[in-house]
Amino acid sequence: MTSNGSLKDKRQQIDVRKVVSAIWRYRKLYLKVLSIVFVASCVYIFPIPRTYTCSVMLAPEMNGANAEGSLSSLASSFGVNLNGAMSQDAISPTLYPDLIGSTNFTVSLFPVQVVTEEDELTTNYYDYMSRHQRRSIWVVPFSWVKSRVVAMFERDEQVPFTGTDAVDVFRLSKRQQEVVEAISKNINCTVDKKTDVITITVTDQDPLVCASIADTVRVRLQAFITDYRTSKARIDLDYYQQLTDKAKAEYDQALQVYGKYADAHKNVILESYRLEQADLENDMQIKFNTYTAMNTQLQAARAKVQERTPAFTTLQCATVPVKPTGPKRVFFVFGMLCLAFFVTSCYVLNKIVKN
């Protein structure tokens, strides 16, 4: 047994030496292949435009958090979210990604003014995404051929968006739909099911535009949620405001009528005039009481709006990214070299086995 084991070890040592010697013998082949792959990888990856990423994190106020706090904490430890079930809102944080990815929300970003890092361009976001996106030189020929072929069979208006034009979301043009899809790919929203923390991530070719759009999406999302949660309270507020204004106008009119009548019949002692003055005074008092009641309801409605207005805590604000996030040029070139080395090694070893 000992002799067989030593023979195996010796054979394995001889095989390893053969592999190393084979690689060294074909070193010119390795050098040629790796050089070609290195140059080809650099030529391919370097023209691809770099992209930057900016992230914003929000913690929204949740209804019912105090009532079932211990139960929610226990359930969140197992990855179960009870806040959405206890909340009376139809739009819970788990639906925020769908909201941001909707066509209505994306189209609302068209007129947003953006400025590039070097102040070379100031335009709206639609024009920036439609006409000022850098592309790799390898994609340009194919895109040109595709556009020529499509233009032969389809017609689509090429009217530029000025930022003030109304966009028909029900019927978008083909170019507008392409911009909507491009923006949707650049904007991503995720919600942590345990903590309900909202993370908004925006990717763009320009770092300043990236940070600006991330902050704009945060503001638009907060505004939408605020409008949604306070919509019923604001309707009630408008209703009580109208009633209060009407009651105030009627009271002012009754006060003027009573004042004029009292001044005109100041020295009159007839009972009929006194009864008429008493009726006017009672009517004025009734309208005053109505106005006071409506004004009380109005103040309560204003307090309700304030109560329903959600509070957001910004855990991470938008900042202009300094380093690009993609493409990973060094990793790409290194990976291609490793792949080329592996394929060449398989070729060399296969050739040695056959010989």
PDB file of C-alpha atoms in Angstrom, residues 1-249:
ATOM      1  CA  MET A   1       0.000   0.000   0.000  1.00  0.00           C
ATOM      2  CA  THR A   2       2.852   2.325   0.795  1.00  0.00           C
ATOM      3  CA  SER A   3       4.543   1.748  -2.547  1.00  0.00           C
ATOM      4  CA  ASN A   4       1.291   2.376  -4.465  1.00  0.00           C
ATOM      5  CA  GLY A   5       0.679   5.622  -2.565  1.00  0.00           C
ATOM      6  CA  SER A   6       4.188   6.865  -3.332  1.00  0.00           C
ATOM      7  CA  LEU A   7       3.724   6.018  -7.006  1.00  0.00           C
ATOM      8  CA  LYS A   8       0.513   8.042  -7.120  1.00  0.00           C
ATOM      9  CA  ASP A   9       2.140  11.022  -5.438  1.00  0.00           C
ATOM     10  CA  LYS A  10       5.061  10.789  -7.840  1.00  0.00           C
ATOM     11  CA  ARG A  11       2.703  10.572 -10.807  1.00  0.00           C
ATOM     12  CA  GLN A  12       0.752  13.626  -9.598  1.00  0.00           C
ATOM     13  CA  GLN A  13       3.970  15.598  -9.190  1.00  0.00           C
ATOM     14  CA  ILE A  14       5.021  14.657 -12.689  1.00  0.00           C
ATOM     15  CA  ASP A  15       1.605  15.748 -14.085  1.00  0.00           C
ATOM     16  CA  VAL A  16       1.816  19.153 -12.399  1.00  0.00           C
ATOM     17  CA  ARG A  17       5.285  19.662 -13.763  1.00  0.00           C
ATOM     18  CA  LYS A  18       4.061  18.768 -17.217  1.00  0.00           C
ATOM     19  CA  VAL A  19       1.273  21.329 -16.970  1.00  0.00           C
ATOM     20  CA  VAL A  20       3.631  24.057 -15.843  1.00  0.00           C
ATOM     21  CA  SER A  21       6.189  23.171 -18.489  1.00  0.00           C
ATOM     22  CA  ALA A  22       3.490  23.088 -21.178  1.00  0.00           C
ATOM     23  CA  ILE A  23       2.287  26.547 -20.199  1.00  0.00           C
ATOM     24  CA  TRP A  24       5.854  27.833 -20.252  1.00  0.00           C
ATOM     25  CA  ARG A  25       6.504  26.156 -23.590  1.00  0.00           C
ATOM     26  CA  TYR A  26       3.471  27.891 -25.099  1.00  0.00           C
ATOM     27  CA  ARG A  27       4.189  31.194 -23.420  1.00  0.00           C
ATOM     28  CA  LYS A  28       4.288  32.987 -26.749  1.00  0.00           C
ATOM     29  CA  LEU A  29       0.773  31.755 -27.486  1.00  0.00           C
ATOM     30  CA  TYR A  30      -0.395  32.965 -24.062  1.00  0.00           C
ATOM     31  CA  LEU A  31       1.266  36.323 -24.598  1.00  0.00           C
ATOM     32  CA  LYS A  32      -0.310  36.710 -28.027  1.00  0.00           C
ATOM     33  CA  VAL A  33      -3.797  35.675 -26.914  1.00  0.00           C
ATOM     34  CA  LEU A  34      -3.761  37.752 -23.726  1.00  0.00           C
ATOM     35  CA  SER A  35      -2.452  40.796 -25.596  1.00  0.00           C
ATOM     36  CA  ILE A  36      -5.184  40.545 -28.199  1.00  0.00           C
ATOM     37  CA  VAL A  37      -7.881  40.040 -25.559  1.00  0.00           C
ATOM     38  CA  PHE A  38      -6.546  42.944 -23.501  1.00  0.00           C
ATOM     39  CA  VAL A  39      -6.595  45.336 -26.452  1.00  0.00           C
ATOM     40  CA  ALA A  40     -10.021  44.131 -27.611  1.00  0.00           C
ATOM     41  CA  SER A  41     -11.490  44.432 -24.109  1.00  0.00           C
ATOM     42  CA  CYS A  42     -10.166  47.976 -23.709  1.00  0.00           C
ATOM     43  CA  VAL A  43     -11.420  48.994 -27.144  1.00  0.00           C
ATOM     44  CA  TYR A  44     -14.865  47.627 -26.294  1.00  0.00           C
ATOM     45  CA  ILE A  45     -15.334  48.814 -22.698  1.00  0.00           C
ATOM     46  CA  PHE A  46     -13.751  52.283 -22.703  1.00  0.00           C
ATOM     47  CA  PRO A  47     -16.134  53.930 -25.232  1.00  0.00           C
ATOM     48  CA  ILE A  48     -19.127  52.890 -23.110  1.00  0.00           C
ATOM     49  CA  PRO A  49     -20.312  56.019 -21.191  1.00  0.00           C
ATOM     50  CA  ARG A  50     -19.871  55.953 -17.446  1.00  0.00           C
ATOM     51  CA  THR A  51     -22.880  56.128 -15.171  1.00  0.00           C
ATOM     52  CA  TYR A  52     -23.356  57.570 -11.691  1.00  0.00           C
ATOM     53  CA  THR A  53     -25.754  56.482  -8.958  1.00  0.00           C
ATOM     54  CA  CYS A  54     -27.405  58.533  -6.216  1.00  0.00           C
ATOM     55  CA  SER A  55     -29.539  57.058  -3.426  1.00  0.00           C
ATOM     56  CA  VAL A  56     -32.058  58.716  -1.110  1.00  0.00           C
ATOM     57  CA  MET A  57     -33.507  57.014   1.967  1.00  0.00           C
ATOM     58  CA  LEU A  58     -36.786  58.005   3.650  1.00  0.00           C
ATOM     59  CA  ALA A  59     -38.623  56.766   6.714  1.00  0.00           C
ATOM     60  CA  PRO A  60     -42.356  57.578   6.409  1.00  0.00           C
ATOM     61  CA  GLU A  61     -44.750  58.056   9.309  1.00  0.00           C
ATOM     62  CA  MET A  62     -46.972  55.010   9.750  1.00  0.00           C
ATOM     63  CA  ASN A  63     -50.499  55.020  11.170  1.00  0.00           C
ATOM     64  CA  GLY A  64     -51.203  52.647  14.015  1.00  0.00           C
ATOM     65  CA  ALA A  65     -47.554  52.228  14.898  1.00  0.00           C
ATOM     66  CA  ASN A  66     -48.077  53.012  18.564  1.00  0.00           C
ATOM     67  CA  ALA A  67     -51.116  50.812  19.020  1.00  0.00           C
ATOM     68  CA  GLU A  68     -49.452  47.608  17.920  1.00  0.00           C
ATOM     69  CA  GLY A  69     -45.798  48.502  18.311  1.00  0.00           C
ATOM     70  CA  SER A  70     -44.681  45.359  20.142  1.00  0.00           C
ATOM     71  CA  LEU A  71     -46.577  43.055  17.789  1.00  0.00           C
ATOM     72  CA  SER A  72     -45.137  44.808  14.724  1.00  0.00           C
ATOM     73  CA  SER A  73     -41.607  44.547  16.108  1.00  0.00           C
ATOM     74  CA  LEU A  74     -42.054  40.835  16.764  1.00  0.00           C
ATOM     75  CA  ALA A  75     -43.512  40.208  13.319  1.00  0.00           C
ATOM     76  CA  SER A  76     -40.818  42.264  11.563  1.00  0.00           C
ATOM     77  CA  SER A  77     -38.131  40.032  13.074  1.00  0.00           C
ATOM     78  CA  PHE A  78     -39.624  37.183  11.014  1.00  0.00           C
ATOM     79  CA  GLY A  79     -39.880  39.324   7.878  1.00  0.00           C
ATOM     80  CA  VAL A  80     -43.632  39.963   8.210  1.00  0.00           C
ATOM     81  CA  ASN A  81     -44.956  43.519   7.865  1.00  0.00           C
ATOM     82  CA  LEU A  82     -48.096  44.273   9.891  1.00  0.00           C
ATOM     83  CA  ASN A  83     -48.018  48.064   9.404  1.00  0.00           C
ATOM     84  CA  GLY A  84     -49.559  47.793   5.946  1.00  0.00           C
ATOM     85  CA  ALA A  85     -52.374  45.615   7.298  1.00  0.00           C
ATOM     86  CA  MET A  86     -53.129  47.953  10.215  1.00  0.00           C
ATOM     87  CA  SER A  87     -52.913  51.146   8.164  1.00  0.00           C
ATOM     88  CA  GLN A  88     -56.131  52.607   6.773  1.00  0.00           C
ATOM     89  CA  ASP A  89     -54.346  53.980   3.711  1.00  0.00           C
ATOM     90  CA  ALA A  90     -55.054  52.275   0.400  1.00  0.00           C
ATOM     91  CA  ILE A  91     -51.545  53.178  -0.781  1.00  0.00           C
ATOM     92  CA  SER A  92     -49.112  51.556   1.628  1.00  0.00           C
ATOM     93  CA  PRO A  93     -45.307  51.862   1.404  1.00  0.00           C
ATOM     94  CA  THR A  94     -45.140  48.527  -0.425  1.00  0.00           C
ATOM     95  CA  LEU A  95     -46.933  50.188  -3.357  1.00  0.00           C
ATOM     96  CA  TYR A  96     -44.546  53.137  -3.604  1.00  0.00           C
ATOM     97  CA  PRO A  97     -42.280  51.363  -6.161  1.00  0.00           C
ATOM     98  CA  ASP A  98     -45.321  50.809  -8.402  1.00  0.00           C
ATOM     99  CA  LEU A  99     -46.269  54.454  -7.964  1.00  0.00           C
ATOM    100  CA  ILE A 100     -42.826  55.711  -8.978  1.00  0.00           C
ATOM    101  CA  GLY A 101     -42.750  53.301 -11.913  1.00  0.00           C
ATOM    102  CA  SER A 102     -46.147  54.393 -13.207  1.00  0.00           C
ATOM    103  CA  THR A 103     -46.460  56.327 -16.450  1.00  0.00           C
ATOM    104  CA  ASN A 104     -48.216  59.271 -14.765  1.00  0.00           C
ATOM    105  CA  PHE A 105     -45.394  59.754 -12.283  1.00  0.00           C
ATOM    106  CA  THR A 106     -42.717  59.406 -14.979  1.00  0.00           C
ATOM    107  CA  VAL A 107     -44.428  61.884 -17.305  1.00  0.00           C
ATOM    108  CA  SER A 108     -44.601  64.394 -14.442  1.00  0.00           C
ATOM    109  CA  LEU A 109     -40.782  64.472 -14.517  1.00  0.00           C
ATOM    110  CA  PHE A 110     -40.654  65.654 -18.156  1.00  0.00           C
ATOM    111  CA  PRO A 111     -40.665  69.430 -17.397  1.00  0.00           C
ATOM    112  CA  VAL A 112     -38.123  69.212 -14.564  1.00  0.00           C
ATOM    113  CA  GLN A 113     -35.185  71.526 -15.320  1.00  0.00           C
ATOM    114  CA  VAL A 114     -31.761  69.873 -15.130  1.00  0.00           C
ATOM    115  CA  VAL A 115     -28.230  71.259 -15.358  1.00  0.00           C
ATOM    116  CA  THR A 116     -25.205  69.141 -16.234  1.00  0.00           C
ATOM    117  CA  GLU A 117     -22.040  69.008 -14.125  1.00  0.00           C
ATOM    118  CA  GLU A 118     -19.986  71.341 -16.307  1.00  0.00           C
ATOM    119  CA  ASP A 119     -22.894  73.764 -16.921  1.00  0.00           C
ATOM    120  CA  GLU A 120     -22.753  72.837 -20.568  1.00  0.00           C
ATOM    121  CA  LEU A 121     -26.471  72.149 -20.825  1.00  0.00           C
ATOM    122  CA  THR A 122     -29.608  73.515 -19.169  1.00  0.00           C
ATOM    123  CA  THR A 123     -32.826  71.949 -20.382  1.00  0.00           C
ATOM    124  CA  ASN A 124     -35.823  69.911 -19.278  1.00  0.00           C
ATOM    125  CA  TYR A 125     -35.469  66.263 -18.339  1.00  0.00           C
ATOM    126  CA  TYR A 126     -37.375  65.030 -21.396  1.00  0.00           C
ATOM    127  CA  ASP A 127     -35.057  66.823 -23.807  1.00  0.00           C
ATOM    128  CA  TYR A 128     -32.023  65.650 -21.841  1.00  0.00           C
ATOM    129  CA  MET A 129     -33.077  61.996 -21.987  1.00  0.00           C
ATOM    130  CA  SER A 130     -34.244  62.254 -25.572  1.00  0.00           C
ATOM    131  CA  ARG A 131     -31.369  64.103 -27.271  1.00  0.00           C
ATOM    132  CA  HIS A 132     -28.382  64.385 -24.955  1.00  0.00           C
ATOM    133  CA  GLN A 133     -27.577  60.812 -23.940  1.00  0.00           C
ATOM    134  CA  ARG A 134     -24.085  59.592 -24.806  1.00  0.00           C
ATOM    135  CA  ARG A 135     -23.900  56.195 -26.476  1.00  0.00           C
ATOM    136  CA  SER A 136     -21.114  53.768 -27.224  1.00  0.00           C
ATOM    137  CA  ILE A 137     -19.620  54.006 -30.700  1.00  0.00           C
ATOM    138  CA  TRP A 138     -20.439  50.321 -31.150  1.00  0.00           C
ATOM    139  CA  VAL A 139     -24.156  51.001 -30.718  1.00  0.00           C
ATOM    140  CA  VAL A 140     -24.403  54.032 -33.000  1.00  0.00           C
ATOM    141  CA  PRO A 141     -24.257  52.155 -36.360  1.00  0.00           C
ATOM    142  CA  PHE A 142     -26.894  49.632 -35.289  1.00  0.00           C
ATOM    143  CA  SER A 143     -29.135  52.371 -33.895  1.00  0.00           C
ATOM    144  CA  TRP A 144     -28.846  54.344 -37.121  1.00  0.00           C
ATOM    145  CA  VAL A 145     -29.737  51.328 -39.264  1.00  0.00           C
ATOM    146  CA  LYS A 146     -32.647  50.492 -36.957  1.00  0.00           C
ATOM    147  CA  SER A 147     -33.997  54.045 -37.097  1.00  0.00           C
ATOM    148  CA  ARG A 148     -33.781  54.094 -40.890  1.00  0.00           C
ATOM    149  CA  VAL A 149     -35.618  50.794 -41.207  1.00  0.00           C
ATOM    150  CA  VAL A 150     -38.322  51.825 -38.757  1.00  0.00           C
ATOM    151  CA  ALA A 151     -38.771  55.181 -40.493  1.00  0.00           C
ATOM    152  CA  MET A 152     -39.621  53.346 -43.705  1.00  0.00           C
ATOM    153  CA  PHE A 153     -42.644  51.643 -42.177  1.00  0.00           C
ATOM    154  CA  GLU A 154     -43.764  53.914 -39.368  1.00  0.00           C
ATOM    155  CA  ARG A 155     -44.491  57.579 -38.959  1.00  0.00           C
ATOM    156  CA  ASP A 156     -44.142  59.323 -35.641  1.00  0.00           C
ATOM    157  CA  GLU A 157     -44.147  62.999 -34.831  1.00  0.00           C
ATOM    158  CA  GLN A 158     -40.776  64.436 -33.858  1.00  0.00           C
ATOM    159  CA  VAL A 159     -42.054  67.609 -32.196  1.00  0.00           C
ATOM    160  CA  PRO A 160     -39.688  68.519 -29.340  1.00  0.00           C
ATOM    161  CA  PHE A 161     -41.082  68.852 -25.836  1.00  0.00           C
ATOM    162  CA  THR A 162     -40.659  72.414 -24.591  1.00  0.00           C
ATOM    163  CA  GLY A 163     -41.455  71.735 -20.950  1.00  0.00           C
ATOM    164  CA  THR A 164     -44.783  73.575 -21.006  1.00  0.00           C
ATOM    165  CA  ASP A 165     -46.643  71.371 -23.477  1.00  0.00           C
ATOM    166  CA  ALA A 166     -49.351  69.147 -22.053  1.00  0.00           C
ATOM    167  CA  VAL A 167     -48.572  65.453 -22.508  1.00  0.00           C
ATOM    168  CA  ASP A 168     -51.492  63.168 -23.231  1.00  0.00           C
ATOM    169  CA  VAL A 169     -50.729  60.238 -20.925  1.00  0.00           C
ATOM    170  CA  PHE A 170     -53.617  58.300 -22.436  1.00  0.00           C
ATOM    171  CA  ARG A 171     -51.981  58.410 -25.876  1.00  0.00           C
ATOM    172  CA  LEU A 172     -48.233  58.913 -25.848  1.00  0.00           C
ATOM    173  CA  SER A 173     -46.234  59.202 -29.020  1.00  0.00           C
ATOM    174  CA  LYS A 174     -43.651  56.548 -29.786  1.00  0.00           C
ATOM    175  CA  ARG A 175     -40.786  58.872 -28.847  1.00  0.00           C
ATOM    176  CA  GLN A 176     -42.454  59.816 -25.579  1.00  0.00           C
ATOM    177  CA  GLN A 177     -42.986  56.144 -24.747  1.00  0.00           C
ATOM    178  CA  GLU A 178     -39.297  55.441 -25.381  1.00  0.00           C
ATOM    179  CA  VAL A 179     -38.319  58.267 -23.025  1.00  0.00           C
ATOM    180  CA  VAL A 180     -40.735  56.956 -20.380  1.00  0.00           C
ATOM    181  CA  GLU A 181     -39.124  53.506 -20.585  1.00  0.00           C
ATOM    182  CA  ALA A 182     -35.625  54.997 -20.383  1.00  0.00           C
ATOM    183  CA  ILE A 183     -36.507  57.057 -17.306  1.00  0.00           C
ATOM    184  CA  SER A 184     -38.177  54.060 -15.643  1.00  0.00           C
ATOM    185  CA  LYS A 185     -34.969  52.056 -16.084  1.00  0.00           C
ATOM    186  CA  ASN A 186     -32.924  54.835 -14.456  1.00  0.00           C
ATOM    187  CA  ILE A 187     -35.179  55.245 -11.409  1.00  0.00           C
ATOM    188  CA  ASN A 188     -35.563  52.433  -8.912  1.00  0.00           C
ATOM    189  CA  CYS A 189     -37.481  52.363  -5.634  1.00  0.00           C
ATOM    190  CA  THR A 190     -37.331  49.666  -2.976  1.00  0.00           C
ATOM    191  CA  VAL A 191     -39.059  49.349   0.397  1.00  0.00           C
ATOM    192  CA  ASP A 192     -37.686  47.395   3.320  1.00  0.00           C
ATOM    193  CA  LYS A 193     -40.530  45.152   4.501  1.00  0.00           C
ATOM    194  CA  LYS A 194     -39.233  45.109   8.069  1.00  0.00           C
ATOM    195  CA  THR A 195     -38.629  48.825   8.628  1.00  0.00           C
ATOM    196  CA  ASP A 196     -40.657  50.429   5.762  1.00  0.00           C
ATOM    197  CA  VAL A 197     -37.581  52.484   4.843  1.00  0.00           C
ATOM    198  CA  ILE A 198     -37.904  53.771   1.276  1.00  0.00           C
ATOM    199  CA  THR A 199     -34.760  53.782  -0.874  1.00  0.00           C
ATOM    200  CA  ILE A 200     -34.847  55.756  -4.128  1.00  0.00           C
ATOM    201  CA  THR A 201     -31.941  55.080  -6.487  1.00  0.00           C
ATOM    202  CA  VAL A 202     -31.313  57.082  -9.649  1.00  0.00           C
ATOM    203  CA  THR A 203     -28.704  56.214 -12.277  1.00  0.00           C
ATOM    204  CA  ASP A 204     -27.574  58.717 -14.888  1.00  0.00           C
ATOM    205  CA  GLN A 205     -24.617  59.636 -17.064  1.00  0.00           C
ATOM    206  CA  ASP A 206     -24.187  63.008 -15.363  1.00  0.00           C
ATOM    207  CA  PRO A 207     -23.593  63.166 -11.578  1.00  0.00           C
ATOM    208  CA  LEU A 208     -25.393  66.491 -11.044  1.00  0.00           C
ATOM    209  CA  VAL A 209     -28.442  65.405 -13.036  1.00  0.00           C
ATOM    210  CA  CYS A 210     -28.422  62.142 -11.111  1.00  0.00           C
ATOM    211  CA  ALA A 211     -28.573  63.903  -7.730  1.00  0.00           C
ATOM    212  CA  SER A 212     -31.130  66.472  -8.946  1.00  0.00           C
ATOM    213  CA  ILE A 213     -33.555  63.843 -10.220  1.00  0.00           C
ATOM    214  CA  ALA A 214     -33.146  61.757  -7.045  1.00  0.00           C
ATOM    215  CA  ASP A 215     -34.075  64.754  -4.907  1.00  0.00           C
ATOM    216  CA  THR A 216     -36.954  65.648  -7.257  1.00  0.00           C
ATOM    217  CA  VAL A 217     -38.371  62.130  -7.064  1.00  0.00           C
ATOM    218  CA  ARG A 218     -38.172  62.323  -3.262  1.00  0.00           C
ATOM    219  CA  VAL A 219     -40.055  65.626  -3.211  1.00  0.00           C
ATOM    220  CA  ARG A 220     -42.666  64.408  -5.706  1.00  0.00           C
ATOM    221  CA  LEU A 221     -43.232  61.201  -3.748  1.00  0.00           C
ATOM    222  CA  GLN A 222     -43.665  63.113  -0.484  1.00  0.00           C
ATOM    223  CA  ALA A 223     -46.056  65.548  -2.160  1.00  0.00           C
ATOM    224  CA  PHE A 224     -48.127  62.743  -3.665  1.00  0.00           C
ATOM    225  CA  ILE A 225     -48.402  60.872  -0.363  1.00  0.00           C
ATOM    226  CA  THR A 226     -49.254  64.091   1.472  1.00  0.00           C
ATOM    227  CA  ASP A 227     -51.950  65.007  -1.065  1.00  0.00           C
ATOM    228  CA  TYR A 228     -53.382  61.497  -0.891  1.00  0.00           C
ATOM    229  CA  ARG A 229     -53.540  61.275   2.911  1.00  0.00           C
ATOM    230  CA  THR A 230     -54.953  64.789   3.322  1.00  0.00           C
ATOM    231  CA  SER A 231     -57.357  64.709   0.355  1.00  0.00           C
ATOM    232  CA  LYS A 232     -60.488  63.963   2.437  1.00  0.00           C
ATOM    233  CA  ALA A 233     -59.483  66.473   5.128  1.00  0.00           C
ATOM    234  CA  ARG A 234     -58.800  69.160   2.521  1.00  0.00           C
ATOM    235  CA  ILE A 235     -62.211  68.557   0.911  1.00  0.00           C
ATOM    236  CA  ASP A 236     -63.837  69.018   4.305  1.00  0.00           C
ATOM    237  CA  LEU A 237     -61.744  72.138   4.850  1.00  0.00           C
ATOM    238  CA  ASP A 238     -62.907  73.664   1.566  1.00  0.00           C
ATOM    239  CA  TYR A 239     -66.507  72.785   2.423  1.00  0.00           C
ATOM    240  CA  TYR A 240     -66.380  74.418   5.850  1.00  0.00           C
ATOM    241  CA  GLN A 241     -64.546  77.395   4.379  1.00  0.00           C
ATOM    242  CA  GLN A 242     -67.428  77.981   1.973  1.00  0.00           C
ATOM    243  CA  LEU A 243     -70.002  77.616   4.749  1.00  0.00           C
ATOM    244  CA  THR A 244     -68.048  79.993   6.987  1.00  0.00           C
ATOM    245  CA  ASP A 245     -67.718  82.592   4.242  1.00  0.00           C
ATOM    246  CA  LYS A 246     -71.434  82.326   3.496  1.00  0.00           C
ATOM    247  CA  ALA A 247     -72.354  82.603   7.193  1.00  0.00           C
ATOM    248  CA  LYS A 248     -70.035  85.586   7.603  1.00  0.00           C
ATOM    249  CA  ALA A 249     -71.616  87.356   4.617  1.00  0.00           C
TER     250      ALA A 249
END
